[in-house]
Structures are given as structure tokens and as C-alpha cells.
Amino acid sequence: MAAANVTPMVQQYMAVKQEHQNELLFFRLGDFYEMFFDDAITASRELNLTLTKRSNGMEHMPMCGVPYHSVDGYIAKLIKKGYRIAICEQVEDPKLAKGIVERKVIKIITPGTALNEQLLEDKHNRYLVFLQQDQDKGMCLAAADVTTGECEWFLDQTPESFLNITEQLYRLQPAELVVHFTSEEMREKLQEWLAARLPECVVTHYDESTPEADYFTQHFAGSDVPDEVHSTVELLLRYLHGTVMADLSHINRLVRIERNSFMNLDVTAIRNLELVRNMTDGSKRGTLLQVLDFTNTSMGARRLRSWIESPLLDVGRIYERQEAVAELAAAAELREAIVAQLKAVADMERIVSRIEVGSANARDLVALRNSLSVLPGLKGILEGCSSGLLRKLWKGLHLHEELAARLQQAIVDEPPFSVREGGMIRTGYNQELDELHLIAADNKTWMQNFEQKIKEETGIKTMKVGFNKVFGYYIEVSKGQSSSVPPYFVRKQTLVNAERYIVPELKEFENKILGAKEKIEQLEYYLFDELRTLIRGKIKEIQETARAVSYIDVLTGLAEAAYKYNYVRPELNNNGEIKIVDGRHPVVERLLEKEIFVPNNTNLNNTDERMIIITGPNMAGKSTYMRQVALLVLMTQIGSFIPARQASVCPVDKIFTRVGASDDLATGQSTFMVEMNEVAQILKYATKNSLIILDEVGRGTSTFDGMSIAHAVMEYIHDRIKAKTLFATHYHQLIALENVLSGVKNYSVAVKERGKDIIFLRRIVPGGTDRSYGVHVARLAGLPKKVLERSEELLKEYDNDNGHVQQPAAAAAPQDNMMGSLFGSSIANELLKLDVMSMTPIEAMSALYKLQDEARKELGK
């Protein structure tokens, strides 16, 4: 049906929708946001709303709506499902409108630009990332958190740009990714990676029709960045301005993500070490973040998370943090005083962001006021601190005393949620407002006096003066007395038992009172907006204060963890040594309730203990020990104290982990392929200054293949990379490498045997072991007794026959059935002649190929 045949309102809706076909359009009609046509069908399905139909000049137009005062909850649900929403508001007073009320879209809400409180996690940033790729110029990433004003960039023009960019994406965990690629192949590769690693991230393809602008200069005047970065950040800002539709002046600080200043943690390391998310359900429970998080502000919690994901490389900066933690850890009263102040600090970063984009209310101003009011006390507490970093933070705390005093004078302690209905501004702040309040408050006394006066004038003692929202003020007279009313009484309403009248004096009073209430609401909003403008002018200083508060919060939290958990300050060295005495796993020791965590020593260097081979049974603690070493090194490099009796640590540039594996169904890769991919990445990118954790390399394939690969990987790391390495294995033959490779040492997990039972002592001791205690572990796991007895019999047969499987006498197989033996006799003889431990990987593969060829011939294949 042509637009000319529909109502003006539907025509207006269709015109707006034409400009926003990629968004669900929330169209304001009075007290509701309405959706029509396909948007209504989608919203009713996703939000469980009743779908209605109305004519409006079109037959059966689907529609549904939500109340404007509760719209945030509905928007949050749709954003979580990946939808984009355009908010179309009434931009003129319906009372003053001539014809249809003017409406226009005031903002577009996307997963990466949402400011909805129901979507935000206090302790987690919500990033929007713009990713630009050019085949000739590499890849550039620009990330912004609209809720805090943070903006970062990362440029990679190396052949490994995709890997390095995806590492940053995994660290940032963006809610939305906007892409602008020239290569379709790279676009598909990224889509595949996102599906496997960041499935909840919403991908938006950049619309090149965005109008030209120079937002970069507006936000970051004076920033000197490469052209590719300038272009990417400009496009990011265009996207933000096109959706948020606000000034966004709180995004005023552009920071480079520097790989050379921080330890590089790839996706696998962040996941395997469970730094900020566990591998079970992706929550914070059972992570290093949970153990160290003694922060008292949302800003501090987000800062701690970023520190854990980006440990420092510079010894001087690490030392600076350690000094601050040491001073705070040694002074319980100082910590308690700081914490008492921090508990009153709200999320200042997000408050100023809401103020900037126009979504803040008076309660936000109260929260900001309360936060600013504690700053003088916090600064006074820090004044006596001596460590360099705490002195810097003390200087960086702006007090904002004038702003705090202004907010104290202006805003009541418990303002209403809405900023349009009055009740926000204190008495005494504005003389005109006070006078209007007096008029509005005096109506009860005036009405009582007027009622007494009119009774005396008319002699009607039963009449009363009242008010309702529909008819306004009135004089009510019973039916029996209505004949006695004076001629100047004008009938307004007839009831069953009474008549209601109005008189000029009462009408004049009504106009005055209702006019005062409207003026109060308008004046209060004007004064509120004035305060908001005042704060906008001080956003940069408030952000600097918020950053200082977040640092103080993290350092105090790390000091509290050190004190509470009996952590020690690790020494820092530059001689390539990692020496830890009685180290403990920071997470596991917190999870143990009835057991005491068994501490262990660690000795790694660049000479004779560069690579440690760890053998021992499953469940004995090999994996826990290796992760423990990695976590203690990482904790050292964020400036934290660590769970140990004594430690000396050299910073490492990267931590690589190959711990555990499972099929990657998202990419169709087997366990072994996943494992080999991870090992390949380690061998390609590790340096002599890296720390490598390898757990059971090669177990995803056949025994000899796996052992050959493990052997070759160890040789490659030892001879070429020379990185400090912890290598856990069940291939006991590999312990002979200690006699072949100069930097290799054997360690094992101590086990105590009691008959057929074993006790895991959890101690890592020098020397290797050639036993896996598999049957013992199976007994601990609760396998049936018959299975255990039979496995012990078979184990003896294997041991007695050097690995051959003997045919059971009672169930002899036919001569031509090869199931009775692992290999044919000739192949077995050839295998026994091989000196596996002295073969190179190429020689091993060649021998295996010959044996496989002989096996085919014996089987007639």
C-alpha cells in the first residue's frame, strides 16, 4: 500500500525506518516505544511480547510496544542477542506541536556502544574494536570503551599480523568488532577464528558511505601516529559518533598497545593458565584474578585484570610496583585507612562517560559527589608514603573541591530516578526555584483558607474544595444544597449526589499552582543540565583522578593478598635464573579445604638446568606444578608478591603452554592436530628469554610416533631456542636425554607405595622415574576389581616379554589372526634392533616407514 494511503504517523515511521533498515526501530508514542511490521514480529518473538494488529491506514499492521520507563531491560535482552537498536524520540512538546509530533533517531545502540547498566560488568571493560586490513600495509586495530573513555591502538605489518592481532582480540574480548578488509580470504579466516574463540562477539562490516569528518583531531589533537593508525582510529570514531550521537569528549587519551613493554601471552596461555576465566564455565571462579582481587572499586578491578593479562617486562617498573606493595603490606593500619576511603568511591570513569553522552541522572551526580568527597582524606593518608609509585599517585590525585562543594549545594541526598520530574535540587541553591516551591507547597493552606472563606460567603457549611488530575480544582456541593449556590458559581461536573463548581478565584489559583509545578520541573532540569556542563569541562582531570584511584586500589589489594596469604616479595634478576624455594600454586592452595598444599622448589637457568623433564604418574601433580611455576613468574611481573618462602626471578618475554588438549569441533581438528598446532606456534615464536610449559607432547598419536616427536621437540628447544622449559612426559625413555643434552635435568613426582596402593607425596624431587603406576591410579579411580587383577597379569606378561602381548591359553586365536600380537615376528625383531634414543627424528621416521611397509607385506595388503 502506498505511503499516501496511510496515516501521517505511519508515514513518519516508514520514513525513519527507511534510514535504519539494519536496526530494530523503537518509535516513541507517548508513554511507549512501539515497533511495527517485521521489527514488531522480531521483538515479540525475542522479548515474549504480545503481537497486536492495528489498521492505521494499512490492513493488519503488526505492532508491539514496551513502556518507556522500563525500556532498558528490553534493550539489554536484544543487545545480548546481537541486535542493533535505533531509538526514535519525540523531539518537541506534544502540547506545542502543530500536526504530528516531530520525531528523530537520537542514538543507535549496538553491542559495542551500549551504556545500559544491565549490560555492563563492573569489573570488565566493554570494548568496541575497529579492525582494518590492507594486503600491502598489514593490519591495524583500534579499540574504545565508550563506558570509560579508554582508547587503544595496535599496528602489525609483519607476516604474522593475523596471529598478533587475534592475540589482542582475545585479550580485549570485544562485545562488537567492526571490520574493513580488502582480502576476502583474510575475512573468512577471521570469521573462522571468531567462531572458535569469540563466539559471542558481534561482527559488523564497515559501511563506507559514512560521511567524511576529522574526528581524530577533535579527540586526539597533537597525537603523532602512523598513517594506518590515524585512518583506523578515525573510522572507529566515525562509527562511534554515528551510533552514540554525542560529543564523546571523554574519549581524549589515545594509548598504544606495546608488545615490547609487556609479556606476550597468546590465546593458549591465557586460557590454559586460567588467568581471568576458568576453562569450565568461563567465569572468574578458580582463576588467578579471583585469588588476587581484593579491590574495592570497579575501576581497580578492571585495572587488575589488565595487569594480569599484560605483565611488565621492564625490571624498573616491576620494582616500582613491588616497592609500593611492600610498603602497604607492612602497614595494616595504612591499608585499612585506604580501604575505608575506597569503599565510598563509585565508578567515576563510567559516571563521567554517562554525563558526557547525556544519559546520567541526578543519582550519578550524587555518586560522583560522594566519590570526590573522600579524595582529601585519601590524599592525606597517602601523604606520608615513601615509595616512588605511591608518591606519584599522591601527586596525581586532584581534589576537585569546588566541584564537590557545588554538587553538595545543588543536589539532594536521595534524588528521584527521572531528571524531568523535579525533586533533584536542594532548597537554597536557586532563589527562583525556592519561590516556586513556596507557591507549590502553600496550596494546602490556601485551599483551607479559601474553603472557610467561601463557606462564610455562601452559608453552605457542607461544601468542600478538592482537586483531581482530570478536572483540576473544584468546589463540591451536595445535591440538596445546589440551589443555594451564588450565580457566579460555574458548574463543572455533575455527580450522583453532588455538583462540582469552579469560580474565577479558584481558577486563577489553579493556573498559578499548575504553572509553578511545570516551571519547577523545567528549572530543575535546566539547573541539572548546567551542572552536567560544568562536569564536562572537568572530565580530563576527573579521569586522571580515576586512574590514580584505580592504581591505589590495585596496589592495596595486592598488598592485602600478600599479607593474608603469606606471600613473599620475589627478588628480580637479569642473569636468566628462576629460583623458587617452597613455591605454592596460588589458586589450588586456596581451593584446598582439608589438605595442606605441598610446596616445591624450582631451579631454572640458562646453563645446566635450562630444561627440566618431569616424570611420574597421572594425578600426582605434574601439571599443577608446571602451571604453578608459570603463574609465579607472571605474578612477579605484574608486581605482586608470590606464594613461596623465597624467590629470585628474571622476567621472561613470553609464556607458552601446551597443557591438555581436546578435539576442536569448531574447526574440525583432532586432539593431535590441536596439540601439534600449539607446539608449532611455540617452536616458531619462543625465544631464549621465554618460559615454555609442555605437558605430554605426543600423547595424541601412537607411542613411537609420539615419543619421536617429543624427543625431536626437546632437542629443537634445547639446541636452537634455548628457552627455559618444563617438560612433563610419560615417555620414560626420554629421561636418558639428561646424559645427552647438557642443559637437561630430570625430576619426578615422589610416590610412596603401600602394597598395591600408592600415596602421592606431591613433591618434585631430582631424578627421573620409569614407572607410571597406571594400574595403581586405575585402582584409585575405582575400576572393578576383576579389571584391575587382569591388568596386573597383562602388565607382567608385557614386562616379561619386552612388550609383546601373549595369547591367552584358553582363548588361542587362529594362526593367521594378527590380533594376538602387536607385530609380526620379523617386524618385532627389527623393532628390537632399533636404538630409538640415539636416532634423529628423520631416521626414526624412515625406520617407521620401512616397518610399516613390511607390515603391509605380511598382512598381504
Coordinates of C-alpha atoms in Angstrom, one line a residue, residues 42 134 234 269 309 375 464 513 554-555 663 702 771 802 804 813 843:
T42 CA 11.1 -9.9 15.7
D134 CA 45.2 -3.9 3.8
E234 CA 39.3 8.0 12.5
A269 CA 48.5 -19.4 27.6
E309 CA 46.8 -10.0 31.1
L375 CA 39.6 12.4 47.9
K464 CA -15.6 21.4 50.3
I513 CA -0.2 26.2 41.1
V554 CA 45.1 -2.5 42.9
L555 CA 48.3 -1.9 44.8
D663 CA 39.1 -32.0 19.8
S702 CA 50.8 -43.8 18.6
R771 CA 57.2 -46.2 36.3
N802 CA 59.6 -56.9 26.3
H804 CA 54.9 -58.5 23.3
A813 CA 43.4 -67.3 18.2
E843 CA 66.0 -41.6 11.0

